[in-house]
Tab-separated table of C-alpha atoms and ligand atoms in Angstrom:
chain	number	residue	atom	x	y	z
C	1	MET	CA	26.547	15.502	5.303
C	2	THR	CA	24.508	12.496	3.339
C	3	SER	CA	21.829	13.621	0.876
C	4	MET	CA	18.196	12.752	1.682
C	5	ALA	CA	16.732	9.559	-0.551
C	6	PRO	CA	14.787	11.154	-3.569
C	7	LEU	CA	11.477	9.288	-2.810
C	8	LEU	CA	11.819	11.006	0.698
C	9	VAL	CA	12.494	14.887	-0.771
C	10	ALA	CA	9.692	14.246	-2.745
C	11	ALA	CA	7.379	13.116	-0.230
C	12	ARG	CA	8.040	15.959	1.869
C	13	GLY	CA	7.354	18.394	-1.090
C	14	GLY	CA	10.725	19.166	-2.075
C	15	THR	CA	12.512	18.897	-5.346
C	16	PRO	CA	14.525	15.985	-5.762
C	17	SER	CA	17.646	15.475	-8.143
C	18	HIS	CA	15.217	13.167	-10.439
C	19	THR	CA	11.697	11.963	-10.394
C	20	PRO	CA	11.515	8.861	-7.774
C	21	VAL	CA	9.779	5.742	-8.818
C	22	TRP	CA	8.697	2.519	-7.370
C	23	PHE	CA	6.054	0.157	-8.349
C	24	MET	CA	3.331	-1.577	-5.706
C	25	ARG	CA	3.875	-4.864	-5.886
C	26	GLN	CA	7.424	-5.003	-7.335
C	27	ALA	CA	8.494	-7.786	-5.144
C	28	GLY	CA	6.500	-10.620	-6.464
C	29	ARG	CA	5.478	-12.911	-8.977
C	30	SER	CA	6.734	-11.026	-12.034
C	31	LEU	CA	9.982	-11.786	-11.279
C	32	PRO	CA	11.642	-15.130	-12.057
C	33	GLU	CA	13.927	-14.798	-9.189
C	34	TYR	CA	11.005	-14.502	-6.902
C	35	ARG	CA	9.424	-17.495	-7.995
C	36	ALA	CA	12.562	-19.342	-7.806
C	37	LEU	CA	13.339	-18.440	-4.180
C	38	ARG	CA	9.544	-19.133	-3.145
C	39	GLN	CA	9.477	-22.644	-4.545
C	40	GLY	CA	8.155	-24.645	-1.454
C	41	THR	CA	7.375	-21.676	0.973
C	42	ALA	CA	4.227	-20.862	1.690
C	43	MET	CA	3.702	-17.115	1.352
C	44	LEU	CA	2.806	-16.324	5.071
C	45	ASP	CA	5.653	-18.605	6.188
C	46	ALA	CA	8.177	-16.292	3.555
C	47	CYS	CA	6.780	-13.409	5.385
C	48	MET	CA	8.426	-14.471	8.744
C	49	ASP	CA	11.409	-15.627	7.406
C	50	PRO	CA	13.723	-12.525	7.865
C	51	GLU	CA	16.309	-13.541	5.018
C	52	MET	CA	13.847	-14.371	2.652
C	53	VAL	CA	11.830	-11.291	3.390
C	54	CYS	CA	15.246	-9.238	2.775
C	55	GLU	CA	16.179	-10.931	-0.225
C	56	ILE	CA	12.836	-10.424	-2.124
C	57	THR	CA	12.599	-6.901	-0.989
C	58	MET	CA	15.923	-6.503	-2.636
C	59	GLN	CA	15.357	-8.047	-5.786
C	60	PRO	CA	13.358	-5.301	-7.486
C	61	VAL	CA	15.962	-2.684	-6.266
C	62	ARG	CA	18.780	-4.927	-7.665
C	63	ARG	CA	17.055	-5.367	-11.060
C	64	HIS	CA	15.066	-2.257	-12.077
C	65	GLY	CA	17.038	0.602	-9.941
C	66	VAL	CA	13.559	1.619	-8.385
C	67	ASP	CA	13.853	4.700	-5.805
C	68	GLY	CA	11.810	2.761	-3.050
C	69	ALA	CA	12.159	-0.642	-1.311
C	70	ILE	CA	8.685	-2.084	-0.581
C	71	LEU	CA	9.184	-4.402	2.599
C	72	PHE	CA	8.034	-7.897	1.383
C	73	SER	CA	4.967	-8.933	3.506
C	74	ASP	CA	1.050	-8.694	3.211
C	75	ILE	CA	-1.744	-7.100	4.636
C	76	VAL	CA	-2.955	-9.903	6.826
C	77	VAL	CA	0.525	-10.936	8.305
C	78	PRO	CA	-0.342	-8.694	11.366
C	79	LEU	CA	-3.735	-10.481	11.822
C	80	LYS	CA	-1.879	-13.701	11.443
C	81	ALA	CA	0.770	-13.090	13.698
C	82	ALA	CA	-1.710	-12.031	16.618
C	83	GLY	CA	-3.412	-15.128	16.204
C	84	VAL	CA	-6.341	-14.846	13.635
C	85	ASP	CA	-6.634	-18.153	11.792
C	86	LEU	CA	-6.189	-17.174	8.089
C	87	ASP	CA	-4.237	-18.248	5.018
C	88	ILE	CA	-3.473	-16.530	1.746
C	89	VAL	CA	-4.327	-18.879	-0.855
C	90	ALA	CA	-2.574	-18.873	-4.372
C	91	GLY	CA	-4.948	-17.262	-6.939
C	92	THR	CA	-7.226	-16.409	-4.450
C	93	GLY	CA	-6.085	-14.059	-1.811
C	94	PRO	CA	-6.189	-14.174	1.758
C	95	VAL	CA	-8.784	-16.590	3.459
C	96	VAL	CA	-10.385	-16.104	6.857
C	97	ALA	CA	-11.289	-19.595	8.754
C	98	ASN	CA	-13.830	-17.857	11.178
C	99	PRO	CA	-15.295	-14.755	9.603
C	100	VAL	CA	-15.950	-11.736	12.238
C	101	ARG	CA	-19.573	-11.023	12.299
C	102	THR	CA	-21.107	-10.839	16.004
C	103	ILE	CA	-19.787	-8.938	18.808
C	104	GLU	CA	-18.252	-11.928	20.338
C	105	ASP	CA	-16.421	-12.406	17.096
C	106	VAL	CA	-14.762	-8.859	17.601
C	107	ARG	CA	-14.430	-9.275	21.194
C	108	LYS	CA	-12.311	-12.446	20.587
C	109	LEU	CA	-9.839	-10.741	18.120
C	110	PRO	CA	-6.372	-10.549	19.242
C	111	GLU	CA	-4.334	-7.477	19.994
C	112	LEU	CA	-0.762	-7.343	18.257
C	113	HIS	CA	2.368	-7.474	20.503
C	114	ALA	CA	5.611	-6.404	18.492
C	115	GLU	CA	7.370	-9.671	19.459
C	116	GLN	CA	4.951	-11.642	17.718
C	117	VAL	CA	6.089	-9.548	14.256
C	118	GLN	CA	9.850	-9.771	15.412
C	119	PRO	CA	10.971	-11.509	12.352
C	120	VAL	CA	9.546	-8.196	10.294
C	121	ALA	CA	11.949	-6.107	12.386
C	122	ASP	CA	14.654	-8.427	11.986
C	123	ALA	CA	13.983	-8.164	8.027
C	124	ILE	CA	14.017	-4.450	8.003
C	125	GLY	CA	17.524	-4.872	10.178
C	126	LEU	CA	18.877	-6.743	7.430
C	127	LEU	CA	17.385	-4.544	4.747
C	128	LEU	CA	18.777	-1.629	6.295
C	129	LYS	CA	22.512	-3.174	6.073
C	130	GLU	CA	22.182	-3.836	2.343
C	131	LEU	CA	20.222	-1.282	0.820
C	132	PRO	CA	21.839	1.630	-0.786
C	133	GLN	CA	21.485	4.916	0.818
C	134	GLN	CA	19.541	6.602	-1.788
C	135	VAL	CA	17.031	3.795	-1.906
C	136	ALA	CA	14.126	4.463	0.861
C	137	LEU	CA	12.686	1.661	2.727
C	138	ILE	CA	9.001	1.658	2.641
C	139	GLY	CA	7.209	-0.106	5.301
C	140	PHE	CA	3.220	-0.622	5.279
C	141	ALA	CA	0.156	-2.069	6.748
C	142	GLY	CA	-3.531	-2.606	5.669
C	143	ALA	CA	-5.991	0.166	6.610
C	144	PRO	CA	-9.056	-0.689	8.825
C	145	PHE	CA	-11.694	-0.942	6.362
C	146	THR	CA	-9.681	-3.053	3.700
C	147	LEU	CA	-8.582	-5.719	6.507
C	148	ALA	CA	-12.182	-5.553	7.881
C	149	SER	CA	-13.562	-6.507	4.405
C	150	TYR	CA	-11.443	-9.434	4.274
C	151	LEU	CA	-12.256	-10.317	8.105
C	152	VAL	CA	-16.001	-9.931	7.881
C	153	GLU	CA	-16.447	-11.467	4.253
C	154	GLY	CA	-13.983	-14.308	4.984
C	155	GLY	CA	-11.850	-13.715	1.806
C	156	PRO	CA	-11.755	-11.426	-1.008
C	157	SER	CA	-14.895	-9.907	-2.050
C	158	LYS	CA	-16.554	-7.779	-5.407
C	159	ASN	CA	-19.135	-6.314	-3.531
C	160	HIS	CA	-18.250	-6.036	-0.074
C	161	GLU	CA	-21.928	-6.989	0.764
C	162	ARG	CA	-21.311	-8.480	4.229
C	163	THR	CA	-19.094	-5.560	5.155
C	164	LYS	CA	-21.511	-2.819	4.202
C	165	ALA	CA	-24.491	-4.655	5.820
C	166	LEU	CA	-22.477	-4.595	9.140
C	167	MET	CA	-21.714	-1.176	8.505
C	168	HIS	CA	-25.142	0.146	8.073
C	169	GLY	CA	-27.041	-2.736	10.209
C	170	ASN	CA	-24.955	-2.499	13.305
C	171	PRO	CA	-23.001	0.472	13.241
C	172	GLU	CA	-21.761	0.254	17.157
C	173	LEU	CA	-20.552	-3.462	16.063
C	174	TRP	CA	-18.810	-1.848	12.951
C	175	HIS	CA	-16.894	0.901	15.088
C	176	ALA	CA	-15.922	-1.579	17.513
C	177	LEU	CA	-14.485	-4.066	14.780
C	178	LEU	CA	-12.735	-0.892	13.060
C	179	ALA	CA	-11.220	0.502	16.207
C	180	LYS	CA	-9.656	-3.325	17.301
C	181	ILE	CA	-8.352	-3.477	13.734
C	182	ALA	CA	-6.702	-0.094	13.975
C	183	ASP	CA	-5.115	-0.953	17.183
C	184	VAL	CA	-3.452	-3.968	15.116
C	185	THR	CA	-2.631	-2.046	12.185
C	186	ALA	CA	-0.882	0.676	14.254
C	187	ALA	CA	1.038	-1.866	16.110
C	188	PHE	CA	2.307	-3.344	12.973
C	189	LEU	CA	3.296	-0.133	11.857
C	190	HIS	CA	5.044	1.089	14.789
C	191	ALA	CA	7.069	-2.395	15.097
C	192	GLN	CA	8.412	-1.608	11.521
C	193	LEU	CA	8.908	2.050	12.625
C	194	ASP	CA	11.002	1.198	15.620
C	195	ALA	CA	12.910	-1.071	13.402
C	196	GLY	CA	13.813	1.761	11.167
C	197	VAL	CA	11.605	1.918	7.792
C	198	GLN	CA	11.955	5.492	6.367
C	199	ALA	CA	8.193	5.851	4.957
C	200	VAL	CA	4.998	4.117	5.435
C	201	GLN	CA	2.291	3.357	3.223
C	202	LEU	CA	-1.516	2.646	4.506
C	203	PHE	CA	-3.353	0.434	1.974
C	204	ASP	CA	-6.537	1.157	1.779
C	205	SER	CA	-7.144	-0.631	-1.464
C	206	TRP	CA	-10.700	-1.321	-1.261
C	207	ALA	CA	-11.999	2.137	0.064
C	208	GLY	CA	-13.164	2.905	-3.716
C	209	ALA	CA	-16.267	0.781	-2.949
C	210	LEU	CA	-17.435	3.338	-0.673
C	211	SER	CA	-19.419	6.699	-0.983
C	212	GLU	CA	-17.542	9.557	0.223
C	213	ARG	CA	-20.484	9.930	2.881
C	214	ASP	CA	-19.908	6.090	4.044
C	215	TYR	CA	-16.240	6.803	4.044
C	216	ARG	CA	-16.273	9.797	6.455
C	217	GLU	CA	-18.744	8.210	8.620
C	218	PHE	CA	-17.653	4.713	9.023
C	219	VAL	CA	-13.675	4.675	7.912
C	220	LEU	CA	-11.932	7.811	7.919
C	221	PRO	CA	-11.735	8.416	12.015
C	222	HIS	CA	-10.345	4.768	12.277
C	223	SER	CA	-7.646	5.471	9.615
C	224	LYS	CA	-7.081	8.798	11.242
C	225	ARG	CA	-6.479	7.316	14.478
C	226	VAL	CA	-3.975	5.284	12.708
C	227	LEU	CA	-2.064	7.690	10.700
C	228	GLU	CA	-1.839	10.352	13.806
C	229	THR	CA	0.176	8.023	15.716
C	230	ILE	CA	2.938	8.454	12.808
C	231	THR	CA	4.772	11.676	13.185
C	232	THR	CA	8.329	10.588	12.153
C	233	VAL	CA	8.065	9.578	8.643
C	234	PRO	CA	6.167	10.518	5.530
C	235	ARG	CA	2.925	8.782	5.405
C	236	ILE	CA	1.635	7.570	1.854
C	237	HIS	CA	-2.370	6.787	1.818
C	238	PHE	CA	-3.378	4.564	-1.048
C	239	GLY	CA	-6.682	3.296	-2.300
C	240	VAL	CA	-8.150	1.985	-5.670
C	241	GLY	CA	-11.169	4.018	-7.399
C	242	THR	CA	-10.910	6.700	-4.746
C	243	GLY	CA	-11.127	9.644	-6.981
C	244	GLU	CA	-13.924	10.859	-5.077
C	245	LEU	CA	-12.430	10.154	-1.914
C	246	LEU	CA	-9.084	11.857	-2.159
C	247	PRO	CA	-9.873	14.691	-0.237
C	248	ALA	CA	-11.477	12.891	2.700
C	249	MET	CA	-8.186	10.309	2.625
C	250	ARG	CA	-5.710	13.174	3.065
C	251	GLU	CA	-7.493	14.560	5.611
C	252	ALA	CA	-7.592	11.539	7.280
C	253	GLY	CA	-3.778	11.875	7.409
C	254	ALA	CA	-1.643	11.819	4.621
C	255	ASP	CA	1.740	13.499	3.485
C	256	VAL	CA	1.254	11.759	0.160
C	257	VAL	CA	-2.032	10.598	-1.555
C	258	GLY	CA	-2.103	7.506	-3.600
C	259	VAL	CA	-3.863	8.368	-7.159
C	260	ASP	CA	-5.305	5.169	-9.320
C	261	TRP	CA	-5.251	5.394	-13.145
C	262	ARG	CA	-8.837	6.807	-13.328
C	263	ILE	CA	-8.233	10.609	-12.730
C	264	PRO	CA	-5.299	12.397	-14.185
C	265	LEU	CA	-2.667	13.769	-11.395
C	266	ASP	CA	-3.461	17.133	-12.129
C	267	VAL	CA	-7.145	16.776	-11.578
C	268	ALA	CA	-6.399	14.874	-8.552
C	269	VAL	CA	-4.156	17.646	-7.121
C	270	GLN	CA	-6.792	20.473	-8.214
C	271	ARG	CA	-9.618	18.336	-5.914
C	272	LEU	CA	-6.899	18.280	-3.378
C	273	GLU	CA	-6.252	21.951	-3.439
C	274	GLN	CA	-9.896	23.044	-3.641
C	275	ALA	CA	-10.999	20.690	-0.398
C	276	ALA	CA	-8.347	22.016	1.619
C	277	PRO	CA	-6.587	25.498	0.383
C	278	GLN	CA	-5.223	26.205	3.711
C	279	LEU	CA	-3.117	22.718	3.402
C	280	PRO	CA	0.439	23.032	1.562
C	281	LYS	CA	0.248	22.091	-1.960
C	282	PRO	CA	-0.602	17.965	-2.053
C	283	VAL	CA	2.042	15.525	-2.888
C	284	VAL	CA	0.894	12.804	-5.094
C	285	GLN	CA	1.938	9.245	-5.895
C	286	GLY	CA	0.686	7.018	-8.577
C	287	ASN	CA	-1.396	7.024	-11.855
C	288	LEU	CA	0.323	4.462	-14.399
C	289	ASP	CA	-2.292	1.800	-15.068
C	290	PRO	CA	-0.647	-1.484	-14.472
C	291	ALA	CA	-2.456	-2.914	-17.557
C	292	LEU	CA	-0.276	-0.522	-19.915
C	293	PHE	CA	2.808	-2.899	-19.429
C	294	PHE	CA	0.870	-5.273	-21.787
C	295	ALA	CA	0.748	-2.503	-24.478
C	296	GLY	CA	4.346	-2.355	-25.367
C	297	PHE	CA	6.834	0.090	-24.967
C	298	ASP	CA	5.843	3.018	-26.852
C	299	ALA	CA	2.187	3.229	-25.346
C	300	VAL	CA	4.068	2.963	-22.084
C	301	GLU	CA	6.484	6.014	-22.951
C	302	ARG	CA	3.594	8.029	-23.842
C	303	GLU	CA	1.603	7.435	-20.324
C	304	VAL	CA	4.882	7.919	-18.705
C	305	ARG	CA	5.505	11.573	-20.193
C	306	ARG	CA	2.105	12.602	-19.780
C	307	ILE	CA	1.941	11.583	-16.283
C	308	HIS	CA	5.300	12.998	-15.553
C	309	ALA	CA	4.071	16.443	-17.067
C	310	GLU	CA	0.753	16.291	-15.457
C	311	GLY	CA	2.601	15.601	-11.832
C	312	LYS	CA	4.130	18.831	-11.983
C	313	ALA	CA	1.015	20.352	-10.669
C	314	ALA	CA	1.763	18.765	-7.450
C	315	ALA	CA	4.336	19.753	-4.722
C	316	GLY	CA	5.759	16.462	-5.157
C	317	HIS	CA	5.304	13.739	-7.371
C	318	ILE	CA	6.221	10.019	-6.427
C	319	PHE	CA	5.963	7.818	-9.909
C	320	ASN	CA	4.225	4.534	-9.259
C	321	LEU	CA	1.431	2.507	-10.635
C	322	GLY	CA	-2.281	3.053	-10.053
C	323	HIS	CA	-2.274	-0.419	-8.384
C	324	GLY	CA	0.050	-3.435	-8.066
C	325	VAL	CA	2.251	-5.100	-10.760
C	326	LEU	CA	0.034	-7.547	-12.414
C	327	PRO	CA	1.937	-11.166	-12.405
C	328	ASP	CA	2.355	-11.795	-15.916
C	329	THR	CA	4.058	-8.446	-16.414
C	330	ASP	CA	7.356	-8.590	-18.305
C	331	PRO	CA	9.959	-7.350	-15.942
C	332	GLU	CA	12.332	-5.868	-18.717
C	333	ILE	CA	9.563	-3.297	-19.513
C	334	ILE	CA	9.494	-2.241	-15.758
C	335	THR	CA	13.006	-1.802	-15.933
C	336	ARG	CA	12.992	0.284	-19.145
C	337	THR	CA	10.176	2.213	-17.419
C	338	VAL	CA	12.490	3.257	-14.576
C	339	GLU	CA	15.167	4.134	-16.754
C	340	LEU	CA	13.010	6.471	-18.993
C	341	ILE	CA	11.339	8.063	-15.823
C	342	HIS	CA	14.749	8.761	-14.444
C	343	SER	CA	15.899	10.373	-17.539
C	344	LEU	CA	13.007	13.015	-17.713
S	401	LIG	O1	5.804	-5.774	-3.831
S	401	LIG	C1	5.202	-5.267	-2.846
S	401	LIG	O2	4.344	-4.651	-2.954
S	401	LIG	C2	5.340	-5.710	-1.711
S	401	LIG	C3	4.550	-6.898	-1.238
S	401	LIG	C4	3.314	-6.856	-0.800
S	401	LIG	C5	2.187	-8.082	-1.132
S	401	LIG	N1	1.131	-7.888	-0.614
S	401	LIG	C6	2.997	-9.409	-1.524
S	401	LIG	C7	1.840	-10.436	-1.839
S	401	LIG	C8	2.337	-5.825	-0.506
S	401	LIG	C9	2.535	-4.630	-0.429
S	401	LIG	C10	0.860	-6.413	-0.208
S	401	LIG	C11	-0.420	-5.740	0.106
S	401	LIG	C12	-1.573	-6.526	-0.016
S	401	LIG	N2	-2.095	-7.734	0.115
S	401	LIG	C13	-2.769	-5.522	-0.612
S	401	LIG	C14	-2.876	-4.073	-0.639
S	401	LIG	C15	-2.279	-3.741	-2.096
S	401	LIG	C16	-2.874	-4.374	-3.366
S	401	LIG	O3	-2.680	-5.161	-4.060
S	401	LIG	O4	-4.343	-3.596	-3.110
S	401	LIG	C17	-3.758	-6.787	-0.492
S	401	LIG	C18	-5.389	-6.270	-1.054
S	401	LIG	C19	-3.349	-7.946	-0.249
S	401	LIG	C20	-4.344	-9.095	-0.113
S	401	LIG	C21	-3.535	-10.096	-0.828
S	401	LIG	N3	-2.519	-10.830	-0.670
S	401	LIG	C22	-4.118	-10.230	-2.556
S	401	LIG	C23	-5.169	-9.757	-2.686
S	401	LIG	C24	-3.272	-11.300	-2.982
S	401	LIG	C25	-3.237	-12.095	-4.179
S	401	LIG	C26	-3.581	-13.370	-4.425
S	401	LIG	C27	-3.164	-13.924	-5.585
S	401	LIG	O5	-2.599	-14.924	-5.470
S	401	LIG	O6	-3.592	-13.586	-6.749
S	401	LIG	C28	-2.162	-11.590	-1.856
S	401	LIG	C29	-1.278	-12.581	-2.080
S	401	LIG	C30	0.280	-11.818	-1.956
S	401	LIG	N4	0.843	-10.874	-1.572
S	401	LIG	C31	1.331	-12.420	-3.111
S	401	LIG	C32	2.312	-11.380	-2.986
S	401	LIG	C33	3.602	-11.265	-3.554
S	401	LIG	C34	1.215	-13.226	-4.212
S	401	LIG	C35	1.433	-14.385	-3.435
S	401	LIG	C36	2.559	-15.339	-3.717
S	401	LIG	O7	3.624	-14.953	-4.599
S	401	LIG	O8	2.536	-16.890	-3.437
């Protein structure tokens, strides 16, 4: 019998042979081999090229020896594949040609059919042949709120003012919008699951912009509907600035709760346990500030040791950053960090 990948053992609250580690945005601009391969190919075209997706997903696995491979894609890929006119602009992020603001706009939003993301499924097929057995392949999608923010604002937003205006000014329209996005998100995740991903992460990157009350009323039911459809693999639920939302995000459906760098893991565990004493001890992921990689290895080592110790308060800890790898990060320090975590 073959043993289960350490990341999947930790995600289930078991005791793996070593602390598993991967990094959000590990596949991307911090790697020279990524930049070389991407030369001349637009981001969204790269996401629809199975060989390229496979190679970029493999790059950080080969270089850093991480325990998880995050599928190279983007949260807007399913929207684009379904027919929404949008692009990813370098240095800016997703830009939507016709922002969604009226009931007519919501009605016009297309559904996603699995064949529209067949190249993603093909890439997963290639990856399952190439990945070492101990490395878990993680699929992902954007959560309804974070995708809604891009669709409503038309691009990245600091204050999410149009999104919040719609949420509070026209709740009926808001819920219709989130329900439609939830269908797209679920369809994208199921296309990945059918192709064989071994865990999934729902990125609600901007949920931390909301109060807990608003999150519960306007977002949680939709994320919950997506996550409830996934019963076969561990589900990781992640956001930034979500210290106040962690119990609600677990309630939405999460086997693993993502934690940014703003609160320590033992505090996160305490909040999760107090909110739901009837549930099993929580599993957490994250916590290292991505900016720490610019502070030198001694500073990283101190933080890694602290986080590793505090992570013992959880039933399982998947080591990760509190958000994605920053583009100017030195890849060498990432590799050394993985070696350190594996040695603890
Ligand atoms: O390594 C990985 O984590 C896998 C790939 C991945 C990408 N985007 C590739 C990417 C993942 C998991 C994402 C998710 C994603 N995309 C999120 C959620 C995670 C988070 O960071 O909060 C969000 C909010 C997006 C939207 C998005 N796409 C942004 C904000 C940007 C950055 C814009 C910029 O250029 O600074 C993108 C583009 C993007 N997605 C890049 C990559 C590697 C950079 C584009 C490029 O290399 O040309």
